[in-house]
């Protein structure tokens, strides 16, 4: 299954399928991007990050793709499991003086057993 | 796992009361943050600090105030709580110079009646 972030804030996938969560960022000068997972009642947890000098980065069952031309970021989750059900946020560092993160609208992923 | 703590986890309080939300981290991070988050929505930065005696306002205007007397402690205070302050408050910390990753606490869910 696939989401387009702001336009489709929920995504439902079958257990075992791959998930793709999309994020559009706003600032072409942003130099760092990060994906967080937030489960109900908890704070966000780090999943994976990528710097702007990279196009792809892989972790355990997760891959982040960065397309700077269209300012688009995606998170791919392989073999989605029920424990992956959560809200996923992308965030960017806009390379301003404060170097704070700006968070996008989250996408709620629901895994159907 | 990050060592950042928030108390209380849940708080229900009447209008006009003064409250302080506690946040402590044991990682020795210089930079700390407070975010406000409505359920399922994006995180909005309301305060941050570069270190002891530093406090800065974030992107979202807030009637709350913060202090940073010790590196590990970053409390948030509302002098007179109102129903519009009902939200989840998340504290985070980071160590500038490494990555921009922020480590989050579990959050305090505040309800003002």
mmCIF file with all atom_site columns, C-alpha atoms in Angstrom:
data_model
loop_
_atom_site.group_PDB
_atom_site.id
_atom_site.type_symbol
_atom_site.label_atom_id
_atom_site.label_alt_id
_atom_site.label_comp_id
_atom_site.label_asym_id
_atom_site.label_entity_id
_atom_site.label_seq_id
_atom_site.pdbx_PDB_ins_code
_atom_site.Cartn_x
_atom_site.Cartn_y
_atom_site.Cartn_z
_atom_site.occupancy
_atom_site.B_iso_or_equiv
_atom_site.pdbx_formal_charge
_atom_site.auth_seq_id
_atom_site.auth_comp_id
_atom_site.auth_asym_id
_atom_site.auth_atom_id
_atom_site.pdbx_PDB_model_num
ATOM 1   C CA . UNK A 1 1   ? 0.000   0.000  0.000  1.00 0.00 ? 1   UNK A CA 1
ATOM 2   C CA . UNK A 1 2   ? 1.033   3.645  -0.519 1.00 0.00 ? 2   UNK A CA 1
ATOM 3   C CA . UNK A 1 3   ? 0.063   7.010  0.942  1.00 0.00 ? 3   UNK A CA 1
ATOM 4   C CA . UNK A 1 4   ? 0.664   10.525 -0.231 1.00 0.00 ? 4   UNK A CA 1
ATOM 5   C CA . UNK A 1 5   ? 0.995   12.068 3.191  1.00 0.00 ? 5   UNK A CA 1
ATOM 6   C CA . UNK A 1 6   ? -1.030  15.242 3.319  1.00 0.00 ? 6   UNK A CA 1
ATOM 7   C CA . UNK A 1 7   ? -3.697  13.973 0.929  1.00 0.00 ? 7   UNK A CA 1
ATOM 8   C CA . UNK A 1 8   ? -4.115  10.484 2.369  1.00 0.00 ? 8   UNK A CA 1
ATOM 9   C CA . UNK A 1 9   ? -3.317  10.597 6.072  1.00 0.00 ? 9   UNK A CA 1
ATOM 10  C CA . UNK A 1 10  ? -4.290  6.955  6.629  1.00 0.00 ? 10  UNK A CA 1
ATOM 11  C CA . UNK A 1 11  ? -2.925  3.813  5.063  1.00 0.00 ? 11  UNK A CA 1
ATOM 12  C CA . UNK A 1 12  ? -4.145  0.269  5.569  1.00 0.00 ? 12  UNK A CA 1
ATOM 13  C CA . UNK A 1 13  ? -2.081  -2.709 4.441  1.00 0.00 ? 13  UNK A CA 1
ATOM 14  C CA . UNK A 1 14  ? -2.290  -6.454 4.785  1.00 0.00 ? 14  UNK A CA 1
ATOM 15  C CA . UNK A 1 15  ? 0.203   -8.121 7.068  1.00 0.00 ? 15  UNK A CA 1
ATOM 16  C CA . UNK A 1 16  ? 3.202   -9.230 5.055  1.00 0.00 ? 16  UNK A CA 1
ATOM 17  C CA . UNK A 1 17  ? 2.743   -6.650 2.303  1.00 0.00 ? 17  UNK A CA 1
ATOM 18  C CA . UNK A 1 18  ? 5.147   -3.779 1.773  1.00 0.00 ? 18  UNK A CA 1
ATOM 19  C CA . UNK A 1 19  ? 4.137   -0.261 2.862  1.00 0.00 ? 19  UNK A CA 1
ATOM 20  C CA . UNK A 1 20  ? 5.140   3.033  1.336  1.00 0.00 ? 20  UNK A CA 1
ATOM 21  C CA . UNK A 1 21  ? 4.584   6.247  3.249  1.00 0.00 ? 21  UNK A CA 1
ATOM 22  C CA . UNK A 1 22  ? 5.197   9.478  1.383  1.00 0.00 ? 22  UNK A CA 1
ATOM 23  C CA . UNK A 1 23  ? 6.154   12.935 2.508  1.00 0.00 ? 23  UNK A CA 1
ATOM 24  C CA . UNK A 1 24  ? 6.547   16.211 0.629  1.00 0.00 ? 24  UNK A CA 1
ATOM 25  C CA . UNK A 1 25  ? 8.925   18.692 2.197  1.00 0.00 ? 25  UNK A CA 1
ATOM 26  C CA . UNK A 1 26  ? 8.945   22.401 1.618  1.00 0.00 ? 26  UNK A CA 1
ATOM 27  C CA . UNK A 1 27  ? 12.460  23.781 1.748  1.00 0.00 ? 27  UNK A CA 1
ATOM 28  C CA . UNK A 1 28  ? 14.996  23.029 -0.967 1.00 0.00 ? 28  UNK A CA 1
ATOM 29  C CA . UNK A 1 29  ? 17.781  24.001 1.446  1.00 0.00 ? 29  UNK A CA 1
ATOM 30  C CA . UNK A 1 30  ? 16.841  21.272 3.939  1.00 0.00 ? 30  UNK A CA 1
ATOM 31  C CA . UNK A 1 31  ? 19.893  19.107 4.516  1.00 0.00 ? 31  UNK A CA 1
ATOM 32  C CA . UNK A 1 32  ? 18.672  16.344 6.804  1.00 0.00 ? 32  UNK A CA 1
ATOM 33  C CA . UNK A 1 33  ? 15.508  14.280 7.009  1.00 0.00 ? 33  UNK A CA 1
ATOM 34  C CA . UNK A 1 34  ? 14.244  11.851 9.595  1.00 0.00 ? 34  UNK A CA 1
ATOM 35  C CA . UNK A 1 35  ? 11.351  9.449  9.998  1.00 0.00 ? 35  UNK A CA 1
ATOM 36  C CA . UNK A 1 36  ? 9.703   8.876  13.358 1.00 0.00 ? 36  UNK A CA 1
ATOM 37  C CA . UNK A 1 37  ? 7.173   6.283  14.470 1.00 0.00 ? 37  UNK A CA 1
ATOM 38  C CA . UNK A 1 38  ? 4.666   7.211  17.138 1.00 0.00 ? 38  UNK A CA 1
ATOM 39  C CA . UNK A 1 39  ? 2.564   4.560  18.819 1.00 0.00 ? 39  UNK A CA 1
ATOM 40  C CA . UNK A 1 40  ? -0.541  5.462  20.746 1.00 0.00 ? 40  UNK A CA 1
ATOM 41  C CA . UNK A 1 41  ? 0.269   7.075  24.092 1.00 0.00 ? 41  UNK A CA 1
ATOM 42  C CA . UNK A 1 42  ? 3.999   7.268  23.415 1.00 0.00 ? 42  UNK A CA 1
ATOM 43  C CA . UNK A 1 43  ? 6.511   9.780  22.183 1.00 0.00 ? 43  UNK A CA 1
ATOM 44  C CA . UNK A 1 44  ? 7.956   9.566  18.667 1.00 0.00 ? 44  UNK A CA 1
ATOM 45  C CA . UNK A 1 45  ? 10.714  7.008  18.130 1.00 0.00 ? 45  UNK A CA 1
ATOM 46  C CA . UNK A 1 46  ? 13.508  7.292  15.592 1.00 0.00 ? 46  UNK A CA 1
ATOM 47  C CA . UNK A 1 47  ? 13.272  4.967  12.596 1.00 0.00 ? 47  UNK A CA 1
ATOM 48  C CA . UNK A 1 48  ? 15.813  6.142  10.062 1.00 0.00 ? 48  UNK A CA 1
ATOM 49  C CA . UNK A 1 49  ? 17.431  9.329  8.823  1.00 0.00 ? 49  UNK A CA 1
ATOM 50  C CA . UNK A 1 50  ? 19.095  10.516 5.633  1.00 0.00 ? 50  UNK A CA 1
ATOM 51  C CA . UNK A 1 51  ? 21.255  13.462 4.659  1.00 0.00 ? 51  UNK A CA 1
ATOM 52  C CA . UNK A 1 52  ? 20.624  15.488 1.544  1.00 0.00 ? 52  UNK A CA 1
ATOM 53  C CA . UNK A 1 53  ? 23.782  14.174 -0.138 1.00 0.00 ? 53  UNK A CA 1
ATOM 54  C CA . UNK A 1 54  ? 22.217  10.708 -0.282 1.00 0.00 ? 54  UNK A CA 1
ATOM 55  C CA . UNK A 1 55  ? 19.334  9.296  -2.340 1.00 0.00 ? 55  UNK A CA 1
ATOM 56  C CA . UNK A 1 56  ? 18.691  6.129  -0.408 1.00 0.00 ? 56  UNK A CA 1
ATOM 57  C CA . UNK A 1 57  ? 19.401  4.621  2.958  1.00 0.00 ? 57  UNK A CA 1
ATOM 58  C CA . UNK A 1 58  ? 18.455  1.209  4.264  1.00 0.00 ? 58  UNK A CA 1
ATOM 59  C CA . UNK A 1 59  ? 17.838  -0.076 7.730  1.00 0.00 ? 59  UNK A CA 1
ATOM 60  C CA . UNK A 1 60  ? 16.304  -3.188 9.115  1.00 0.00 ? 60  UNK A CA 1
ATOM 61  C CA . UNK A 1 61  ? 13.132  -3.727 7.024  1.00 0.00 ? 61  UNK A CA 1
ATOM 62  C CA . UNK A 1 62  ? 12.991  0.000  6.261  1.00 0.00 ? 62  UNK A CA 1
ATOM 63  C CA . UNK A 1 63  ? 14.296  2.073  3.381  1.00 0.00 ? 63  UNK A CA 1
ATOM 64  C CA . UNK A 1 64  ? 14.177  5.837  2.987  1.00 0.00 ? 64  UNK A CA 1
ATOM 65  C CA . UNK A 1 65  ? 14.286  7.367  -0.483 1.00 0.00 ? 65  UNK A CA 1
ATOM 66  C CA . UNK A 1 66  ? 15.001  11.033 -1.096 1.00 0.00 ? 66  UNK A CA 1
ATOM 67  C CA . UNK A 1 67  ? 14.153  12.828 -4.328 1.00 0.00 ? 67  UNK A CA 1
ATOM 68  C CA . UNK A 1 68  ? 15.497  16.342 -4.047 1.00 0.00 ? 68  UNK A CA 1
ATOM 69  C CA . UNK A 1 69  ? 14.278  17.331 -7.504 1.00 0.00 ? 69  UNK A CA 1
ATOM 70  C CA . UNK A 1 70  ? 10.642  17.115 -6.462 1.00 0.00 ? 70  UNK A CA 1
ATOM 71  C CA . UNK A 1 71  ? 11.268  17.545 -2.717 1.00 0.00 ? 71  UNK A CA 1
ATOM 72  C CA . UNK A 1 72  ? 9.834   14.164 -1.866 1.00 0.00 ? 72  UNK A CA 1
ATOM 73  C CA . UNK A 1 73  ? 10.715  11.643 0.809  1.00 0.00 ? 73  UNK A CA 1
ATOM 74  C CA . UNK A 1 74  ? 9.376   8.146  1.219  1.00 0.00 ? 74  UNK A CA 1
ATOM 75  C CA . UNK A 1 75  ? 9.587   5.426  3.828  1.00 0.00 ? 75  UNK A CA 1
ATOM 76  C CA . UNK A 1 76  ? 9.286   1.855  2.668  1.00 0.00 ? 76  UNK A CA 1
ATOM 77  C CA . UNK A 1 77  ? 8.541   -0.868 5.191  1.00 0.00 ? 77  UNK A CA 1
ATOM 78  C CA . UNK A 1 78  ? 9.098   -4.414 4.002  1.00 0.00 ? 78  UNK A CA 1
ATOM 79  C CA . UNK A 1 79  ? 6.882   -7.295 5.138  1.00 0.00 ? 79  UNK A CA 1
ATOM 80  C CA . UNK A 1 80  ? 4.694   -5.069 7.294  1.00 0.00 ? 80  UNK A CA 1
ATOM 81  C CA . UNK A 1 81  ? 3.810   -6.516 10.693 1.00 0.00 ? 81  UNK A CA 1
ATOM 82  C CA . UNK A 1 82  ? 1.019   -5.673 13.154 1.00 0.00 ? 82  UNK A CA 1
ATOM 83  C CA . UNK A 1 83  ? 3.628   -4.005 15.376 1.00 0.00 ? 83  UNK A CA 1
ATOM 84  C CA . UNK A 1 84  ? 4.223   -1.492 12.612 1.00 0.00 ? 84  UNK A CA 1
ATOM 85  C CA . UNK A 1 85  ? 0.777   0.009  13.157 1.00 0.00 ? 85  UNK A CA 1
ATOM 86  C CA . UNK A 1 86  ? 1.417   3.585  14.283 1.00 0.00 ? 86  UNK A CA 1
ATOM 87  C CA . UNK A 1 87  ? 1.528   7.166  13.050 1.00 0.00 ? 87  UNK A CA 1
ATOM 88  C CA . UNK A 1 88  ? 4.605   7.958  10.984 1.00 0.00 ? 88  UNK A CA 1
ATOM 89  C CA . UNK A 1 89  ? 6.066   11.456 10.754 1.00 0.00 ? 89  UNK A CA 1
ATOM 90  C CA . UNK A 1 90  ? 8.719   12.837 8.490  1.00 0.00 ? 90  UNK A CA 1
ATOM 91  C CA . UNK A 1 91  ? 10.763  15.811 9.663  1.00 0.00 ? 91  UNK A CA 1
ATOM 92  C CA . UNK A 1 92  ? 13.295  18.062 7.966  1.00 0.00 ? 92  UNK A CA 1
ATOM 93  C CA . UNK A 1 93  ? 16.096  20.235 9.172  1.00 0.00 ? 93  UNK A CA 1
ATOM 94  C CA . UNK A 1 94  ? 15.783  23.412 7.126  1.00 0.00 ? 94  UNK A CA 1
ATOM 95  C CA . UNK A 1 95  ? 19.387  24.404 7.720  1.00 0.00 ? 95  UNK A CA 1
ATOM 96  C CA . UNK A 1 96  ? 18.367  27.620 9.454  1.00 0.00 ? 96  UNK A CA 1
ATOM 97  C CA . UNK A 1 97  ? 20.464  28.969 12.295 1.00 0.00 ? 97  UNK A CA 1
ATOM 98  C CA . UNK A 1 98  ? 18.494  27.124 14.961 1.00 0.00 ? 98  UNK A CA 1
ATOM 99  C CA . UNK A 1 99  ? 18.784  23.723 13.247 1.00 0.00 ? 99  UNK A CA 1
ATOM 100 C CA . UNK A 1 100 ? 15.408  22.637 14.570 1.00 0.00 ? 100 UNK A CA 1
ATOM 101 C CA . UNK A 1 101 ? 13.286  19.924 13.008 1.00 0.00 ? 101 UNK A CA 1
ATOM 102 C CA . UNK A 1 102 ? 10.041  20.744 11.227 1.00 0.00 ? 102 UNK A CA 1
ATOM 103 C CA . UNK A 1 103 ? 7.500   17.950 11.348 1.00 0.00 ? 103 UNK A CA 1
ATOM 104 C CA . UNK A 1 104 ? 5.037   17.097 8.602  1.00 0.00 ? 104 UNK A CA 1
ATOM 105 C CA . UNK A 1 105 ? 1.501   15.831 8.974  1.00 0.00 ? 105 UNK A CA 1
ATOM 106 C CA . UNK A 1 106 ? 1.628   12.229 10.083 1.00 0.00 ? 106 UNK A CA 1
ATOM 107 C CA . UNK A 1 107 ? 0.320   9.192  8.244  1.00 0.00 ? 107 UNK A CA 1
ATOM 108 C CA . UNK A 1 108 ? -1.513  6.559  10.255 1.00 0.00 ? 108 UNK A CA 1
ATOM 109 C CA . UNK A 1 109 ? -0.543  3.063  9.185  1.00 0.00 ? 109 UNK A CA 1
ATOM 110 C CA . UNK A 1 110 ? -2.910  0.245  10.078 1.00 0.00 ? 110 UNK A CA 1
ATOM 111 C CA . UNK A 1 111 ? -1.791  -3.324 9.475  1.00 0.00 ? 111 UNK A CA 1
ATOM 112 C CA . UNK A 1 112 ? -4.595  -5.797 8.882  1.00 0.00 ? 112 UNK A CA 1
ATOM 113 C CA . UNK A 1 113 ? -3.766  -9.288 10.219 1.00 0.00 ? 113 UNK A CA 1
ATOM 114 C CA . UNK B 2 1   ? 16.703  3.528  24.361 1.00 0.00 ? 1   UNK B CA 1
ATOM 115 C CA . UNK B 2 2   ? 16.760  7.241  25.150 1.00 0.00 ? 2   UNK B CA 1
ATOM 116 C CA . UNK B 2 3   ? 16.699  8.308  28.781 1.00 0.00 ? 3   UNK B CA 1
ATOM 117 C CA . UNK B 2 4   ? 14.255  11.163 28.849 1.00 0.00 ? 4   UNK B CA 1
ATOM 118 C CA . UNK B 2 5   ? 11.442  11.344 31.322 1.00 0.00 ? 5   UNK B CA 1
ATOM 119 C CA . UNK B 2 6   ? 8.278   13.362 31.675 1.00 0.00 ? 6   UNK B CA 1
ATOM 120 C CA . UNK B 2 7   ? 5.968   13.715 34.644 1.00 0.00 ? 7   UNK B CA 1
ATOM 121 C CA . UNK B 2 8   ? 3.111   13.572 35.109 1.00 0.00 ? 8   UNK B CA 1
ATOM 122 C CA . UNK B 2 9   ? 2.018   11.344 32.224 1.00 0.00 ? 9   UNK B CA 1
ATOM 123 C CA . UNK B 2 10  ? -1.583  12.477 32.586 1.00 0.00 ? 10  UNK B CA 1
ATOM 124 C CA . UNK B 2 11  ? -2.976  15.587 34.250 1.00 0.00 ? 11  UNK B CA 1
ATOM 125 C CA . UNK B 2 12  ? -6.571  16.741 34.599 1.00 0.00 ? 12  UNK B CA 1
ATOM 126 C CA . UNK B 2 13  ? -6.894  20.148 36.142 1.00 0.00 ? 13  UNK B CA 1
ATOM 127 C CA . UNK B 2 14  ? -9.380  22.994 36.509 1.00 0.00 ? 14  UNK B CA 1
ATOM 128 C CA . UNK B 2 15  ? -9.267  26.332 34.743 1.00 0.00 ? 15  UNK B CA 1
ATOM 129 C CA . UNK B 2 16  ? -7.058  28.957 36.359 1.00 0.00 ? 16  UNK B CA 1
ATOM 130 C CA . UNK B 2 17  ? -4.660  26.551 38.060 1.00 0.00 ? 17  UNK B CA 1
ATOM 131 C CA . UNK B 2 18  ? -0.908  26.901 37.749 1.00 0.00 ? 18  UNK B CA 1
ATOM 132 C CA . UNK B 2 19  ? 0.840   23.790 36.464 1.00 0.00 ? 19  UNK B CA 1
ATOM 133 C CA . UNK B 2 20  ? 4.389   22.686 35.801 1.00 0.00 ? 20  UNK B CA 1
ATOM 134 C CA . UNK B 2 21  ? 5.236   19.854 33.451 1.00 0.00 ? 21  UNK B CA 1
ATOM 135 C CA . UNK B 2 22  ? 8.546   18.206 34.256 1.00 0.00 ? 22  UNK B CA 1
ATOM 136 C CA . UNK B 2 23  ? 11.120  16.950 31.777 1.00 0.00 ? 23  UNK B CA 1
ATOM 137 C CA . UNK B 2 24  ? 14.480  15.418 32.610 1.00 0.00 ? 24  UNK B CA 1
ATOM 138 C CA . UNK B 2 25  ? 17.141  13.711 30.519 1.00 0.00 ? 25  UNK B CA 1
ATOM 139 C CA . UNK B 2 26  ? 20.203  11.788 31.633 1.00 0.00 ? 26  UNK B CA 1
ATOM 140 C CA . UNK B 2 27  ? 22.090  11.882 28.345 1.00 0.00 ? 27  UNK B CA 1
ATOM 141 C CA . UNK B 2 28  ? 23.871  15.162 28.995 1.00 0.00 ? 28  UNK B CA 1
ATOM 142 C CA . UNK B 2 29  ? 22.334  16.745 25.912 1.00 0.00 ? 29  UNK B CA 1
ATOM 143 C CA . UNK B 2 30  ? 22.669  20.492 25.628 1.00 0.00 ? 30  UNK B CA 1
ATOM 144 C CA . UNK B 2 31  ? 19.639  21.167 23.450 1.00 0.00 ? 31  UNK B CA 1
ATOM 145 C CA . UNK B 2 32  ? 16.119  20.528 24.659 1.00 0.00 ? 32  UNK B CA 1
ATOM 146 C CA . UNK B 2 33  ? 12.657  21.136 23.195 1.00 0.00 ? 33  UNK B CA 1
ATOM 147 C CA . UNK B 2 34  ? 8.972   21.292 24.050 1.00 0.00 ? 34  UNK B CA 1
ATOM 148 C CA . UNK B 2 35  ? 6.351   20.397 21.451 1.00 0.00 ? 35  UNK B CA 1
ATOM 149 C CA . UNK B 2 36  ? 2.577   20.604 21.547 1.00 0.00 ? 36  UNK B CA 1
ATOM 150 C CA . UNK B 2 37  ? 0.650   17.909 19.724 1.00 0.00 ? 37  UNK B CA 1
ATOM 151 C CA . UNK B 2 38  ? -3.076  17.430 19.306 1.00 0.00 ? 38  UNK B CA 1
ATOM 152 C CA . UNK B 2 39  ? -4.121  13.763 18.864 1.00 0.00 ? 39  UNK B CA 1
ATOM 153 C CA . UNK B 2 40  ? -2.950  12.368 15.550 1.00 0.00 ? 40  UNK B CA 1
ATOM 154 C CA . UNK B 2 41  ? -1.641  15.734 14.415 1.00 0.00 ? 41  UNK B CA 1
ATOM 155 C CA . UNK B 2 42  ? 1.794   17.128 13.691 1.00 0.00 ? 42  UNK B CA 1
ATOM 156 C CA . UNK B 2 43  ? 4.181   18.333 16.368 1.00 0.00 ? 43  UNK B CA 1
ATOM 157 C CA . UNK B 2 44  ? 4.487   22.084 16.892 1.00 0.00 ? 44  UNK B CA 1
ATOM 158 C CA . UNK B 2 45  ? 7.621   23.463 18.536 1.00 0.00 ? 45  UNK B CA 1
ATOM 159 C CA . UNK B 2 46  ? 6.720   25.870 21.353 1.00 0.00 ? 46  UNK B CA 1
ATOM 160 C CA . UNK B 2 47  ? 10.040  26.275 23.217 1.00 0.00 ? 47  UNK B CA 1
ATOM 161 C CA . UNK B 2 48  ? 13.648  25.196 22.955 1.00 0.00 ? 48  UNK B CA 1
ATOM 162 C CA . UNK B 2 49  ? 16.904  25.723 24.774 1.00 0.00 ? 49  UNK B CA 1
ATOM 163 C CA . UNK B 2 50  ? 20.525  25.585 23.665 1.00 0.00 ? 50  UNK B CA 1
ATOM 164 C CA . UNK B 2 51  ? 21.759  24.928 27.183 1.00 0.00 ? 51  UNK B CA 1
ATOM 165 C CA . UNK B 2 52  ? 21.752  26.291 30.736 1.00 0.00 ? 52  UNK B CA 1
ATOM 166 C CA . UNK B 2 53  ? 20.175  29.770 31.002 1.00 0.00 ? 53  UNK B CA 1
ATOM 167 C CA . UNK B 2 54  ? 19.061  29.650 27.356 1.00 0.00 ? 54  UNK B CA 1
ATOM 168 C CA . UNK B 2 55  ? 15.373  29.669 26.402 1.00 0.00 ? 55  UNK B CA 1
ATOM 169 C CA . UNK B 2 56  ? 13.884  30.422 22.970 1.00 0.00 ? 56  UNK B CA 1
ATOM 170 C CA . UNK B 2 57  ? 10.364  30.592 21.617 1.00 0.00 ? 57  UNK B CA 1
ATOM 171 C CA . UNK B 2 58  ? 9.414   28.099 18.973 1.00 0.00 ? 58  UNK B CA 1
ATOM 172 C CA . UNK B 2 59  ? 7.269   28.345 15.879 1.00 0.00 ? 59  UNK B CA 1
ATOM 173 C CA . UNK B 2 60  ? 3.915   28.082 17.652 1.00 0.00 ? 60  UNK B CA 1
ATOM 174 C CA . UNK B 2 61  ? 3.022   30.878 20.027 1.00 0.00 ? 61  UNK B CA 1
ATOM 175 C CA . UNK B 2 62  ? 2.347   29.571 23.520 1.00 0.00 ? 62  UNK B CA 1
ATOM 176 C CA . UNK B 2 63  ? 1.300   31.113 26.812 1.00 0.00 ? 63  UNK B CA 1
ATOM 177 C CA . UNK B 2 64  ? 3.590   28.705 28.617 1.00 0.00 ? 64  UNK B CA 1
ATOM 178 C CA . UNK B 2 65  ? 7.054   29.545 29.892 1.00 0.00 ? 65  UNK B CA 1
ATOM 179 C CA . UNK B 2 66  ? 10.173  27.446 30.374 1.00 0.00 ? 66  UNK B CA 1
ATOM 180 C CA . UNK B 2 67  ? 13.363  27.582 32.371 1.00 0.00 ? 67  UNK B CA 1
ATOM 181 C CA . UNK B 2 68  ? 16.761  25.872 32.109 1.00 0.00 ? 68  UNK B CA 1
ATOM 182 C CA . UNK B 2 69  ? 18.699  26.094 35.322 1.00 0.00 ? 69  UNK B CA 1
ATOM 183 C CA . UNK B 2 70  ? 20.317  22.680 34.981 1.00 0.00 ? 70  UNK B CA 1
ATOM 184 C CA . UNK B 2 71  ? 21.376  20.834 31.844 1.00 0.00 ? 71  UNK B CA 1
ATOM 185 C CA . UNK B 2 72  ? 19.228  17.816 32.577 1.00 0.00 ? 72  UNK B CA 1
ATOM 186 C CA . UNK B 2 73  ? 16.020  19.641 33.530 1.00 0.00 ? 73  UNK B CA 1
ATOM 187 C CA . UNK B 2 74  ? 13.650  21.664 31.313 1.00 0.00 ? 74  UNK B CA 1
ATOM 188 C CA . UNK B 2 75  ? 10.292  22.324 33.013 1.00 0.00 ? 75  UNK B CA 1
ATOM 189 C CA . UNK B 2 76  ? 7.325   23.980 31.324 1.00 0.00 ? 76  UNK B CA 1
ATOM 190 C CA . UNK B 2 77  ? 4.911   26.151 33.304 1.00 0.00 ? 77  UNK B CA 1
ATOM 191 C CA . UNK B 2 78  ? 1.416   27.425 32.636 1.00 0.00 ? 78  UNK B CA 1
ATOM 192 C CA . UNK B 2 79  ? 0.543   30.198 35.088 1.00 0.00 ? 79  UNK B CA 1
ATOM 193 C CA . UNK B 2 80  ? -3.216  29.931 34.526 1.00 0.00 ? 80  UNK B CA 1
ATOM 194 C CA . UNK B 2 81  ? -4.465  26.875 32.677 1.00 0.00 ? 81  UNK B CA 1
ATOM 195 C CA . UNK B 2 82  ? -7.368  27.207 30.234 1.00 0.00 ? 82  UNK B CA 1
ATOM 196 C CA . UNK B 2 83  ? -9.350  24.623 28.234 1.00 0.00 ? 83  UNK B CA 1
ATOM 197 C CA . UNK B 2 84  ? -7.504  25.788 25.086 1.00 0.00 ? 84  UNK B CA 1
ATOM 198 C CA . UNK B 2 85  ? -4.307  24.409 26.661 1.00 0.00 ? 85  UNK B CA 1
ATOM 199 C CA . UNK B 2 86  ? -5.677  20.882 26.513 1.00 0.00 ? 86  UNK B CA 1
ATOM 200 C CA . UNK B 2 87  ? -3.196  18.919 24.438 1.00 0.00 ? 87  UNK B CA 1
ATOM 201 C CA . UNK B 2 88  ? -0.259  16.522 24.593 1.00 0.00 ? 88  UNK B CA 1
ATOM 202 C CA . UNK B 2 89  ? 3.088   18.060 25.477 1.00 0.00 ? 89  UNK B CA 1
ATOM 203 C CA . UNK B 2 90  ? 6.239   16.296 24.319 1.00 0.00 ? 90  UNK B CA 1
ATOM 204 C CA . UNK B 2 91  ? 9.744   16.998 25.549 1.00 0.00 ? 91  UNK B CA 1
ATOM 205 C CA . UNK B 2 92  ? 12.831  16.121 23.516 1.00 0.00 ? 92  UNK B CA 1
ATOM 206 C CA . UNK B 2 93  ? 16.586  16.544 23.598 1.00 0.00 ? 93  UNK B CA 1
ATOM 207 C CA . UNK B 2 94  ? 19.439  16.374 21.121 1.00 0.00 ? 94  UNK B CA 1
ATOM 208 C CA . UNK B 2 95  ? 23.191  16.725 20.983 1.00 0.00 ? 95  UNK B CA 1
ATOM 209 C CA . UNK B 2 96  ? 24.099  19.269 18.294 1.00 0.00 ? 96  UNK B CA 1
ATOM 210 C CA . UNK B 2 97  ? 27.088  18.437 16.159 1.00 0.00 ? 97  UNK B CA 1
ATOM 211 C CA . UNK B 2 98  ? 26.310  14.769 15.714 1.00 0.00 ? 98  UNK B CA 1
ATOM 212 C CA . UNK B 2 99  ? 22.996  14.320 13.955 1.00 0.00 ? 99  UNK B CA 1
ATOM 213 C CA . UNK B 2 100 ? 19.837  16.356 14.249 1.00 0.00 ? 100 UNK B CA 1
ATOM 214 C CA . UNK B 2 101 ? 18.035  13.405 15.775 1.00 0.00 ? 101 UNK B CA 1
ATOM 215 C CA . UNK B 2 102 ? 15.869  14.323 18.706 1.00 0.00 ? 102 UNK B CA 1
ATOM 216 C CA . UNK B 2 103 ? 15.075  11.883 21.499 1.00 0.00 ? 103 UNK B CA 1
ATOM 217 C CA . UNK B 2 104 ? 11.541  12.142 22.839 1.00 0.00 ? 104 UNK B CA 1
ATOM 218 C CA . UNK B 2 105 ? 9.979   11.549 26.196 1.00 0.00 ? 105 UNK B CA 1
ATOM 219 C CA . UNK B 2 106 ? 6.632   9.724  26.546 1.00 0.00 ? 106 UNK B CA 1
ATOM 220 C CA . UNK B 2 107 ? 4.623   12.955 26.747 1.00 0.00 ? 107 UNK B CA 1
ATOM 221 C CA . UNK B 2 108 ? 2.199   14.531 29.195 1.00 0.00 ? 108 UNK B CA 1
ATOM 222 C CA . UNK B 2 109 ? -1.450  14.539 28.249 1.00 0.00 ? 109 UNK B CA 1
ATOM 223 C CA . UNK B 2 110 ? -3.011  17.654 29.761 1.00 0.00 ? 110 UNK B CA 1
ATOM 224 C CA . UNK B 2 111 ? -6.757  18.177 30.094 1.00 0.00 ? 111 UNK B CA 1
ATOM 225 C CA . UNK B 2 112 ? -8.028  21.481 31.415 1.00 0.00 ? 112 UNK B CA 1
ATOM 226 C CA . UNK B 2 113 ? -11.673 21.462 32.463 1.00 0.00 ? 113 UNK B CA 1
#
